[in-house]
PDB file of C-alpha atoms in Angstrom:
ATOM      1  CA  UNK A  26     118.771 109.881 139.530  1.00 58.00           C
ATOM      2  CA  UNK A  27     116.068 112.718 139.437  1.00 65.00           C
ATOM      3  CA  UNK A  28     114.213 112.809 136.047  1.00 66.00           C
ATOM      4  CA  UNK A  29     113.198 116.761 135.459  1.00 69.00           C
ATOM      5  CA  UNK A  30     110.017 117.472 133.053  1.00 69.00           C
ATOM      6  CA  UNK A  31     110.146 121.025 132.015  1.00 77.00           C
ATOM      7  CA  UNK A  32     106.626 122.937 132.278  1.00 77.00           C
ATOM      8  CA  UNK A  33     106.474 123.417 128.987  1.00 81.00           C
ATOM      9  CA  UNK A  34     105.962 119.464 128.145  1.00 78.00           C
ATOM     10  CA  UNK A  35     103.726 119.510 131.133  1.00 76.00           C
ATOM     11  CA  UNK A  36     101.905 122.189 129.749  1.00 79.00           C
ATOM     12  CA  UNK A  37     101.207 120.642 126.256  1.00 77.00           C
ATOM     13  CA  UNK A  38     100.964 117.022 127.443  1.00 75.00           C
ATOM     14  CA  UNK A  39      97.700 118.520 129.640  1.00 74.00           C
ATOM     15  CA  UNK A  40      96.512 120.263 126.668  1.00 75.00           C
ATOM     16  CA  UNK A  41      96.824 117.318 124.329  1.00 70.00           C
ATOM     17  CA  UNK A  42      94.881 115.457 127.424  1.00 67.00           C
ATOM     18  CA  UNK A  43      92.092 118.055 127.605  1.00 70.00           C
ATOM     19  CA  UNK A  44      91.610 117.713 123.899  1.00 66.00           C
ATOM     20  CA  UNK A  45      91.944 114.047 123.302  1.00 63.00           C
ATOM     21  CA  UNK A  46      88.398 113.581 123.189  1.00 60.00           C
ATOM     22  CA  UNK A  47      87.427 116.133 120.331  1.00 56.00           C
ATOM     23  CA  UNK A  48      90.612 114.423 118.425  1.00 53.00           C
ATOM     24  CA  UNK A  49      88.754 111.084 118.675  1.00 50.00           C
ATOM     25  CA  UNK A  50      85.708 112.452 117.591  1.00 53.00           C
ATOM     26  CA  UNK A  51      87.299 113.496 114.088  1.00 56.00           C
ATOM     27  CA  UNK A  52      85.774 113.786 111.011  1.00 59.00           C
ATOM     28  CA  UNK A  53      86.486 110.765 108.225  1.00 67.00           C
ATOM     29  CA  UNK A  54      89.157 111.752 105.697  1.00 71.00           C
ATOM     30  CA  UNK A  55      86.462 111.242 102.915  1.00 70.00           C
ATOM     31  CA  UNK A  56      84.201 114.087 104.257  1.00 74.00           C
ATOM     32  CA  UNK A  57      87.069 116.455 105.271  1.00 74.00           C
ATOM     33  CA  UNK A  58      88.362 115.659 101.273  1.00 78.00           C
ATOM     34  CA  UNK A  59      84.686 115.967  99.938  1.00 80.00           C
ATOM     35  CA  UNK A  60      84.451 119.624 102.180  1.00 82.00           C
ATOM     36  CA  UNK A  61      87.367 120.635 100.377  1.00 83.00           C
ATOM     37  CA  UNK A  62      86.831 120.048  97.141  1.00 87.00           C
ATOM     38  CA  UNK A  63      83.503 121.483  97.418  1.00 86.00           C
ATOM     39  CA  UNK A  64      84.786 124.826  98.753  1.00 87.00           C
ATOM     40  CA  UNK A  65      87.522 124.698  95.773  1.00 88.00           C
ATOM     41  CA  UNK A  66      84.736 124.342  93.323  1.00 85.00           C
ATOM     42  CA  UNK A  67      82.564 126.635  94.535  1.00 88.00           C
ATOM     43  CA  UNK A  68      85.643 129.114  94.571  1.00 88.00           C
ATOM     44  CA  UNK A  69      86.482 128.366  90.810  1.00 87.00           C
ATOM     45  CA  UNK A  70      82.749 128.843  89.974  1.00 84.00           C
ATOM     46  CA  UNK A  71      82.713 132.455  91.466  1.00 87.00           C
ATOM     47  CA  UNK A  72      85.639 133.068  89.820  1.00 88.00           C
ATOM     48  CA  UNK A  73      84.404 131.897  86.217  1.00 86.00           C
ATOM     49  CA  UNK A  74      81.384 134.291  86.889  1.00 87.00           C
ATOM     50  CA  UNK A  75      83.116 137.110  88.015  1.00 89.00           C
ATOM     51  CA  UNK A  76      85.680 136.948  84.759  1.00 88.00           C
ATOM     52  CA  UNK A  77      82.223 136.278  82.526  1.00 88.00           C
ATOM     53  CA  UNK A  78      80.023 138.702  84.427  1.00 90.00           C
ATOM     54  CA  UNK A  79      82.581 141.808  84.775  1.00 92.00           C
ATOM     55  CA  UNK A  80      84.691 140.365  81.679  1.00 92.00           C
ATOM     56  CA  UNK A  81      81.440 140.372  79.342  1.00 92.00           C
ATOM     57  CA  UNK A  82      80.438 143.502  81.110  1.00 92.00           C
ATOM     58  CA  UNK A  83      83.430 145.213  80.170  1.00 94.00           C
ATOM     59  CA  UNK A  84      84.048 144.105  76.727  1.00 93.00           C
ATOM     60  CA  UNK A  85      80.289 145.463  75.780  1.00 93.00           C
ATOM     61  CA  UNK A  86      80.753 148.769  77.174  1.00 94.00           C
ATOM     62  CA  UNK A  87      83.966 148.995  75.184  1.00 91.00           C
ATOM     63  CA  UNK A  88      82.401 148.151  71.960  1.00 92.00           C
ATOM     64  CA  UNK A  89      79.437 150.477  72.749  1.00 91.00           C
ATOM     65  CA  UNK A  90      81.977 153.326  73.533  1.00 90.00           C
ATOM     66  CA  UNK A  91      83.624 152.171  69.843  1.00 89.00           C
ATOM     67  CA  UNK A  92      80.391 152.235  68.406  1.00 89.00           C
ATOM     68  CA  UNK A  93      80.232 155.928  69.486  1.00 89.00           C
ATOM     69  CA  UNK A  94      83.641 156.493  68.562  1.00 87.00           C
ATOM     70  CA  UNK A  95      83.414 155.008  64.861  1.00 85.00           C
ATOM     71  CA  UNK A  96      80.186 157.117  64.402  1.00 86.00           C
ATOM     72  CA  UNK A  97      81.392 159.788  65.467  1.00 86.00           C
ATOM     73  CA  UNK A  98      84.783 159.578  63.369  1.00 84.00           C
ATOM     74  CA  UNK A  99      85.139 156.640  60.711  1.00 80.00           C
ATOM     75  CA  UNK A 100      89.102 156.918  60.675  1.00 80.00           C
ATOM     76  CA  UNK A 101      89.893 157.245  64.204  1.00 73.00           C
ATOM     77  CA  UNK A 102      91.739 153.788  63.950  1.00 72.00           C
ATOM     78  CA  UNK A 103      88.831 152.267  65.617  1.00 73.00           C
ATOM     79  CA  UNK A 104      87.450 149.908  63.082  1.00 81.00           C
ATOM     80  CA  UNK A 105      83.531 148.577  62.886  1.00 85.00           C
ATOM     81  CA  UNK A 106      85.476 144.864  62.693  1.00 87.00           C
ATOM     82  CA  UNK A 107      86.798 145.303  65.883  1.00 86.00           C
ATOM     83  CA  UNK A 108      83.848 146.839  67.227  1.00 88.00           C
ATOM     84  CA  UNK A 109      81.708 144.355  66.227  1.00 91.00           C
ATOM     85  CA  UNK A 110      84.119 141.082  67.846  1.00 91.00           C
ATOM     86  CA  UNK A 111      84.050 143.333  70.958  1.00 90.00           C
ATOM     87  CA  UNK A 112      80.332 143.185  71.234  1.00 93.00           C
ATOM     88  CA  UNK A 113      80.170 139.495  69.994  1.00 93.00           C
ATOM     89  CA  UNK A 114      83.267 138.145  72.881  1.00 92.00           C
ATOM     90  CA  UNK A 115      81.613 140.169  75.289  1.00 92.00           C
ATOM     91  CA  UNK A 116      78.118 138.749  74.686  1.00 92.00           C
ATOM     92  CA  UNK A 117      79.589 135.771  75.139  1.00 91.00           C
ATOM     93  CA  UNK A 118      81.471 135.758  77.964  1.00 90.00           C
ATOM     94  CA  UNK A 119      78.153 137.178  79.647  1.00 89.00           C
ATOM     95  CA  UNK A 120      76.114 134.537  78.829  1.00 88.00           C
ATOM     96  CA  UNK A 121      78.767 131.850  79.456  1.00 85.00           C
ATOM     97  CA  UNK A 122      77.933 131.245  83.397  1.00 82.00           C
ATOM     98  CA  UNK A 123      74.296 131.422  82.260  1.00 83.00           C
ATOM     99  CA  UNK A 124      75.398 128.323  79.775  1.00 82.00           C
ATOM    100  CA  UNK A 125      77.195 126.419  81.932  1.00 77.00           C
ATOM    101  CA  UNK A 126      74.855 126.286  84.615  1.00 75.00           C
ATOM    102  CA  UNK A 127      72.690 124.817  81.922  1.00 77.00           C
ATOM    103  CA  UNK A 128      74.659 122.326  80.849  1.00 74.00           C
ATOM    104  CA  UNK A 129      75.768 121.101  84.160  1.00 71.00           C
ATOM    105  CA  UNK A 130      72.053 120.228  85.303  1.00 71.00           C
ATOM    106  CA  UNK A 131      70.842 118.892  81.791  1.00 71.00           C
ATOM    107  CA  UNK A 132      73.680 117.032  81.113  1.00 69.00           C
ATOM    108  CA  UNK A 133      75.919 116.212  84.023  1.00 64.00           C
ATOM    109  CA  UNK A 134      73.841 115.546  86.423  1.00 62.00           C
ATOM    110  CA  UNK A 135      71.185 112.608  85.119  1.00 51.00           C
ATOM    111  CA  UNK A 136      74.043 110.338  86.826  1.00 49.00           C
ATOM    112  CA  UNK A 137      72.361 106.772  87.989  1.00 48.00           C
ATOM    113  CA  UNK A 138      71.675 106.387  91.194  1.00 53.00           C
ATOM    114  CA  UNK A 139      71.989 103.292  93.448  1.00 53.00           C
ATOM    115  CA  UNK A 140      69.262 103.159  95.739  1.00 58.00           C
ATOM    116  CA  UNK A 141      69.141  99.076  96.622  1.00 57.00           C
ATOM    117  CA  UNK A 142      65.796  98.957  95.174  1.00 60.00           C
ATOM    118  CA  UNK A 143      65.087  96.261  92.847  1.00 59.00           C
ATOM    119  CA  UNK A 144      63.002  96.081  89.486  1.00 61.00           C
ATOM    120  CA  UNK A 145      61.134  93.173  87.855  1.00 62.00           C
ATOM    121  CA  UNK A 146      61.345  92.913  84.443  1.00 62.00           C
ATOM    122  CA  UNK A 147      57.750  92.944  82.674  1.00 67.00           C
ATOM    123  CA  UNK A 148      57.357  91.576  79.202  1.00 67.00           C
ATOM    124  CA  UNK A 149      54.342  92.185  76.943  1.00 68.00           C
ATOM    125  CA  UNK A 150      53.181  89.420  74.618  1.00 60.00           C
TER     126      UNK A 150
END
């Protein structure tokens, strides 16, 4: 009884040989999961500045066009109320990645830190 290996399985079988080595040399799960969720978050950050940067952007040029539009007639339908929220949501989407950032280093990150170091305990008399 003849057993016949097709060349395909030969094929990958030396190919799985060949790269055995780099396989072995694999990254921990931990830093492949920590890689990841830092490219996710970096992704979501862009995309909260883009919708505050162009959003903001957008929403002030609108309210300056209204602006021009109210002045120019009173009862075109375009009322100073609306105007004015325009100006005030787009101001504040603008500023909003410039707030965040803030917040993130002054109050997020003043985590403790484990270092192994240890402290003695003085006490004044």
């Amino acid at each position: 009884m003849r057993i016949r290996i097709p060349l395909t399985y030969l094929v990958l079988g030396g190919t799985f040989v060949i790269l055995l080595p780099h396989v072995g040399h694999a990254q921990a799960i931990d830093d492949i999961t920590e890689q990841a969720s830092q490219h996710v978050l970096k992704a979501w950050s862009y995309l909260i500045n883009m919708v505050g940067f162009v959003g903001g952007g957008a929403l002030l040029l609108a309210s300056v066009f209204g602006w021009y539009m109210h002045q120019k007639n009173p009862n075109a339908g375009r009322g100073l109320g609306l105007v004015l929220a325009g100006f005030v949501c787009g101001a504040l989407l603008l500023s909003f990645p410039f707030l965040a950032k803030t917040a993130s280093l002054s109050v997020f990150s003043g985590g403790v830190q484990a270092t192994g170091d240890q402290k003695m305990m003085k006490f004044d008399q």
